[in-house]
PDB file of C-alpha atoms in Angstrom:
ATOM      1  CA  UNK N   1      -7.663  -5.958  10.774  1.00 95.00           C
ATOM      2  CA  UNK N   2      -6.259  -5.706   7.338  1.00 97.00           C
ATOM      3  CA  UNK N   3      -2.421  -4.454   6.713  1.00 97.00           C
ATOM      4  CA  UNK N   4      -1.352  -3.309   3.279  1.00 97.00           C
ATOM      5  CA  UNK N   5       2.215  -2.781   2.464  1.00 96.00           C
ATOM      6  CA  UNK N   6       3.669  -0.565  -0.570  1.00 93.00           C
ATOM      7  CA  UNK N   7       7.402  -0.954  -1.220  1.00 91.00           C
ATOM      8  CA  UNK N   8       8.878   1.776  -2.933  1.00 87.00           C
ATOM      9  CA  UNK N   9      12.620   2.525  -4.383  1.00 82.00           C
ATOM     10  CA  UNK N  10      13.276   4.398  -0.759  1.00 84.00           C
ATOM     11  CA  UNK N  11      11.362   1.937   1.651  1.00 86.00           C
ATOM     12  CA  UNK N  12       7.728   1.317   2.102  1.00 92.00           C
ATOM     13  CA  UNK N  13       4.451   2.862   3.021  1.00 94.00           C
ATOM     14  CA  UNK N  14       1.868   0.924   4.909  1.00 96.00           C
ATOM     15  CA  UNK N  15      -1.622   1.231   6.553  1.00 97.00           C
ATOM     16  CA  UNK N  16      -3.703  -0.684   8.972  1.00 97.00           C
ATOM     17  CA  UNK N  17      -7.446  -0.708   9.164  1.00 97.00           C
ATOM     18  CA  UNK N  18      -9.987  -2.332  11.368  1.00 94.00           C
ATOM     19  CA  UNK N  19     -12.719  -1.710   8.858  1.00 92.00           C
ATOM     20  CA  UNK N  20     -13.371   0.518   5.615  1.00 90.00           C
ATOM     21  CA  UNK N  21     -13.799   3.495   7.829  1.00 91.00           C
ATOM     22  CA  UNK N  22     -11.431   2.746  10.422  1.00 94.00           C
ATOM     23  CA  UNK N  23      -7.671   3.612  10.003  1.00 94.00           C
ATOM     24  CA  UNK N  24      -5.581   2.467  13.061  1.00 95.00           C
ATOM     25  CA  UNK N  25      -2.152   3.177  11.960  1.00 95.00           C
ATOM     26  CA  UNK N  26      -0.027   4.293   8.800  1.00 96.00           C
ATOM     27  CA  UNK N  27       3.100   5.561   7.696  1.00 93.00           C
ATOM     28  CA  UNK N  28       6.512   5.581   5.750  1.00 92.00           C
ATOM     29  CA  UNK N  29       9.326   3.489   6.452  1.00 89.00           C
ATOM     30  CA  UNK N  30      12.659   4.669   4.785  1.00 87.00           C
ATOM     31  CA  UNK N  31      15.314   2.205   4.204  1.00 83.00           C
ATOM     32  CA  UNK N  32      18.683   3.164   2.895  1.00 74.00           C
ATOM     33  CA  UNK N  33      21.176  -0.008   2.646  1.00 66.00           C
ATOM     34  CA  UNK N  34      20.458  -3.641   1.895  1.00 73.00           C
ATOM     35  CA  UNK N  35      16.682  -2.430   0.834  1.00 74.00           C
ATOM     36  CA  UNK N  36      15.223  -5.682   0.499  1.00 80.00           C
ATOM     37  CA  UNK N  37      16.634  -7.572   3.541  1.00 85.00           C
ATOM     38  CA  UNK N  38      15.651  -4.378   5.840  1.00 87.00           C
ATOM     39  CA  UNK N  39      12.415  -3.617   4.403  1.00 87.00           C
ATOM     40  CA  UNK N  40      11.451  -7.413   4.760  1.00 89.00           C
ATOM     41  CA  UNK N  41      12.547  -7.360   8.444  1.00 90.00           C
ATOM     42  CA  UNK N  42      10.707  -3.800   9.175  1.00 91.00           C
ATOM     43  CA  UNK N  43       7.492  -5.427   7.650  1.00 93.00           C
ATOM     44  CA  UNK N  44       7.947  -8.633   9.626  1.00 93.00           C
ATOM     45  CA  UNK N  45       8.089  -6.518  12.651  1.00 93.00           C
ATOM     46  CA  UNK N  46       4.709  -4.623  11.532  1.00 94.00           C
ATOM     47  CA  UNK N  47       2.962  -8.177  11.052  1.00 94.00           C
ATOM     48  CA  UNK N  48       4.214  -9.566  14.274  1.00 93.00           C
ATOM     49  CA  UNK N  49       3.294  -6.361  16.301  1.00 95.00           C
ATOM     50  CA  UNK N  50      -0.307  -6.254  14.678  1.00 94.00           C
ATOM     51  CA  UNK N  51      -1.155  -9.736  13.883  1.00 94.00           C
ATOM     52  CA  UNK N  52      -3.598  -8.740  10.984  1.00 96.00           C
ATOM     53  CA  UNK N  53      -6.119 -11.033   9.539  1.00 96.00           C
ATOM     54  CA  UNK N  54      -5.367 -10.235   6.086  1.00 97.00           C
ATOM     55  CA  UNK N  55      -2.342  -8.807   4.138  1.00 97.00           C
ATOM     56  CA  UNK N  56      -2.971  -6.556   1.166  1.00 96.00           C
ATOM     57  CA  UNK N  57      -0.148  -6.098  -1.220  1.00 95.00           C
ATOM     58  CA  UNK N  58      -0.052  -4.841  -5.115  1.00 91.00           C
ATOM     59  CA  UNK N  59      -0.256  -7.703  -7.845  1.00 89.00           C
ATOM     60  CA  UNK N  60       2.660  -7.078 -10.107  1.00 82.00           C
ATOM     61  CA  UNK N  61       1.994 -10.061 -12.357  1.00 76.00           C
ATOM     62  CA  UNK N  62       0.661  -7.894 -15.133  1.00 67.00           C
ATOM     63  CA  UNK N  63       2.767  -7.108 -18.006  1.00 57.00           C
ATOM     64  CA  UNK N  64       2.136  -3.386 -17.969  1.00 57.00           C
ATOM     65  CA  UNK N  65       3.317  -3.190 -14.275  1.00 63.00           C
ATOM     66  CA  UNK N  66       6.056  -0.781 -13.902  1.00 69.00           C
ATOM     67  CA  UNK N  67       7.634  -1.970 -10.877  1.00 67.00           C
ATOM     68  CA  UNK N  68      11.262  -3.107 -11.085  1.00 73.00           C
ATOM     69  CA  UNK N  69      12.560  -6.698 -10.194  1.00 76.00           C
ATOM     70  CA  UNK N  70      13.912  -5.736  -6.682  1.00 82.00           C
ATOM     71  CA  UNK N  71      10.195  -4.453  -5.674  1.00 82.00           C
ATOM     72  CA  UNK N  72       8.415  -7.465  -7.218  1.00 84.00           C
ATOM     73  CA  UNK N  73      10.704  -9.802  -5.309  1.00 85.00           C
ATOM     74  CA  UNK N  74      10.358  -8.020  -2.136  1.00 89.00           C
ATOM     75  CA  UNK N  75       6.618  -8.373  -2.452  1.00 90.00           C
ATOM     76  CA  UNK N  76       7.047 -12.040  -3.117  1.00 90.00           C
ATOM     77  CA  UNK N  77       9.270 -12.189   0.257  1.00 92.00           C
ATOM     78  CA  UNK N  78       6.378 -10.351   2.184  1.00 92.00           C
ATOM     79  CA  UNK N  79       3.684 -12.583   0.693  1.00 93.00           C
ATOM     80  CA  UNK N  80       5.951 -15.789   1.639  1.00 93.00           C
ATOM     81  CA  UNK N  81       6.576 -14.434   5.228  1.00 93.00           C
ATOM     82  CA  UNK N  82       2.644 -13.913   5.601  1.00 94.00           C
ATOM     83  CA  UNK N  83       1.764 -17.217   4.346  1.00 93.00           C
ATOM     84  CA  UNK N  84       4.109 -18.922   7.022  1.00 92.00           C
ATOM     85  CA  UNK N  85       2.448 -16.942   9.662  1.00 92.00           C
ATOM     86  CA  UNK N  86      -0.980 -18.059   8.211  1.00 95.00           C
ATOM     87  CA  UNK N  87      -2.050 -14.782   7.267  1.00 96.00           C
ATOM     88  CA  UNK N  88      -4.079 -14.903   3.987  1.00 96.00           C
ATOM     89  CA  UNK N  89      -2.394 -12.520   1.149  1.00 96.00           C
ATOM     90  CA  UNK N  90      -4.894 -10.691  -1.261  1.00 96.00           C
ATOM     91  CA  UNK N  91      -3.298  -8.708  -4.031  1.00 94.00           C
ATOM     92  CA  UNK N  92      -4.710  -6.390  -6.659  1.00 94.00           C
ATOM     93  CA  UNK N  93      -3.079  -4.699  -9.772  1.00 89.00           C
ATOM     94  CA  UNK N  94      -2.671  -1.039 -10.162  1.00 88.00           C
ATOM     95  CA  UNK N  95      -5.288  -1.306 -12.900  1.00 87.00           C
ATOM     96  CA  UNK N  96      -7.739  -2.958 -10.618  1.00 91.00           C
ATOM     97  CA  UNK N  97      -7.348  -0.446  -8.093  1.00 91.00           C
ATOM     98  CA  UNK N  98      -7.723   2.504 -10.600  1.00 91.00           C
ATOM     99  CA  UNK N  99     -11.097   0.364 -11.893  1.00 92.00           C
ATOM    100  CA  UNK N 100     -12.479   0.649  -8.409  1.00 92.00           C
ATOM    101  CA  UNK N 101     -11.983   4.341  -7.850  1.00 92.00           C
ATOM    102  CA  UNK N 102     -13.204   5.017 -11.361  1.00 91.00           C
ATOM    103  CA  UNK N 103     -16.803   4.228  -9.832  1.00 89.00           C
ATOM    104  CA  UNK N 104     -16.278   7.357  -7.871  1.00 89.00           C
ATOM    105  CA  UNK N 105     -14.810   9.325 -11.104  1.00 90.00           C
ATOM    106  CA  UNK N 106     -11.177   9.256  -9.732  1.00 90.00           C
ATOM    107  CA  UNK N 107      -8.635   8.663 -12.330  1.00 87.00           C
ATOM    108  CA  UNK N 108      -5.317   9.574 -11.114  1.00 90.00           C
ATOM    109  CA  UNK N 109      -3.180   8.737  -8.140  1.00 90.00           C
ATOM    110  CA  UNK N 110      -3.280  12.081  -6.901  1.00 92.00           C
ATOM    111  CA  UNK N 111      -7.271  12.356  -7.222  1.00 93.00           C
ATOM    112  CA  UNK N 112      -7.236   8.796  -5.199  1.00 94.00           C
ATOM    113  CA  UNK N 113      -5.024  10.428  -2.386  1.00 94.00           C
ATOM    114  CA  UNK N 114      -7.630  13.558  -2.382  1.00 94.00           C
ATOM    115  CA  UNK N 115     -10.535  11.228  -1.959  1.00 94.00           C
ATOM    116  CA  UNK N 116      -9.253   9.404   0.903  1.00 94.00           C
ATOM    117  CA  UNK N 117      -8.482  12.548   2.547  1.00 94.00           C
ATOM    118  CA  UNK N 118     -12.245  13.511   2.065  1.00 94.00           C
ATOM    119  CA  UNK N 119     -13.286  10.042   3.273  1.00 94.00           C
ATOM    120  CA  UNK N 120     -10.737  10.145   6.315  1.00 94.00           C
ATOM    121  CA  UNK N 121      -9.840  13.606   7.233  1.00 94.00           C
ATOM    122  CA  UNK N 122      -7.313  11.994   9.649  1.00 95.00           C
ATOM    123  CA  UNK N 123      -4.955  11.301   6.782  1.00 94.00           C
ATOM    124  CA  UNK N 124      -5.539  14.923   5.322  1.00 93.00           C
ATOM    125  CA  UNK N 125      -2.161  16.220   6.910  1.00 91.00           C
ATOM    126  CA  UNK N 126      -0.159  13.678   5.090  1.00 90.00           C
ATOM    127  CA  UNK N 127      -1.087  14.373   1.574  1.00 90.00           C
ATOM    128  CA  UNK N 128       1.668  15.467  -0.533  1.00 88.00           C
ATOM    129  CA  UNK N 129       1.231  18.377  -3.004  1.00 85.00           C
ATOM    130  CA  UNK N 130       0.477  17.478  -6.696  1.00 86.00           C
ATOM    131  CA  UNK N 131       3.497  16.631  -8.450  1.00 82.00           C
ATOM    132  CA  UNK N 132       4.816  18.372 -11.763  1.00 84.00           C
ATOM    133  CA  UNK N 133       5.900  15.952 -14.226  1.00 84.00           C
ATOM    134  CA  UNK N 134       9.469  16.565 -13.767  1.00 82.00           C
ATOM    135  CA  UNK N 135       9.358  15.706  -9.941  1.00 80.00           C
ATOM    136  CA  UNK N 136       9.613  12.591  -8.131  1.00 81.00           C
ATOM    137  CA  UNK N 137       7.030  11.060  -6.310  1.00 79.00           C
ATOM    138  CA  UNK N 138       6.815  12.139  -2.761  1.00 76.00           C
ATOM    139  CA  UNK N 139       7.222   9.353  -0.362  1.00 85.00           C
ATOM    140  CA  UNK N 140       4.108  10.337   1.320  1.00 85.00           C
ATOM    141  CA  UNK N 141       2.178   8.869  -1.686  1.00 89.00           C
ATOM    142  CA  UNK N 142       3.152   5.249  -0.568  1.00 93.00           C
ATOM    143  CA  UNK N 143       0.679   5.988   2.423  1.00 95.00           C
ATOM    144  CA  UNK N 144      -2.216   6.664   0.132  1.00 95.00           C
ATOM    145  CA  UNK N 145      -1.075   3.793  -2.082  1.00 95.00           C
ATOM    146  CA  UNK N 146      -1.271   1.534   0.947  1.00 96.00           C
ATOM    147  CA  UNK N 147      -4.732   3.084   1.782  1.00 96.00           C
ATOM    148  CA  UNK N 148      -6.141   2.388  -1.585  1.00 96.00           C
ATOM    149  CA  UNK N 149      -5.057  -1.205  -1.558  1.00 96.00           C
ATOM    150  CA  UNK N 150      -6.868  -1.894   1.809  1.00 97.00           C
ATOM    151  CA  UNK N 151     -10.091   0.225   0.638  1.00 96.00           C
ATOM    152  CA  UNK N 152     -10.024  -1.965  -2.559  1.00 96.00           C
ATOM    153  CA  UNK N 153     -10.016  -4.741  -0.422  1.00 96.00           C
ATOM    154  CA  UNK N 154     -13.062  -3.818   1.571  1.00 95.00           C
ATOM    155  CA  UNK N 155     -14.574  -2.548  -1.355  1.00 93.00           C
ATOM    156  CA  UNK N 156     -14.374  -5.910  -3.242  1.00 90.00           C
ATOM    157  CA  UNK N 157     -14.105  -8.602  -0.530  1.00 87.00           C
ATOM    158  CA  UNK N 158     -16.305  -7.300   2.157  1.00 70.00           C
TER     159      UNK N 158
END
């Protein structure tokens, strides 16, 4: 099983897969206060409950990453916890994910989400509408970001 976590400014999205075509669980968790501490506790509960074979996270080490320092710190804390649990951690940059999906002529986050719904129709009810430039990102998009991480893992590692 592979578990992907996608932290956001309001919590995190997650996706658990047993194989590239077998999603087991997915969702979002909203965290309002003490975000890193509470997010880390929720992620620990997911890891303890599911016992994934691998944890997939975004690699924020690229200079071009747009992640804030709080999210980068949280990703580091999540990776540290997984390593303490002897769970391998695999990281992919957003540019690497886009590179993988570009093989399918997909270039935007919304196109990635649409393709995921085509491949995994059970996720279609969760797809947010395409956002306008002035809109903030819908929190459900973090589910598709997490799924994209997992699918990138299966595409590259399996």
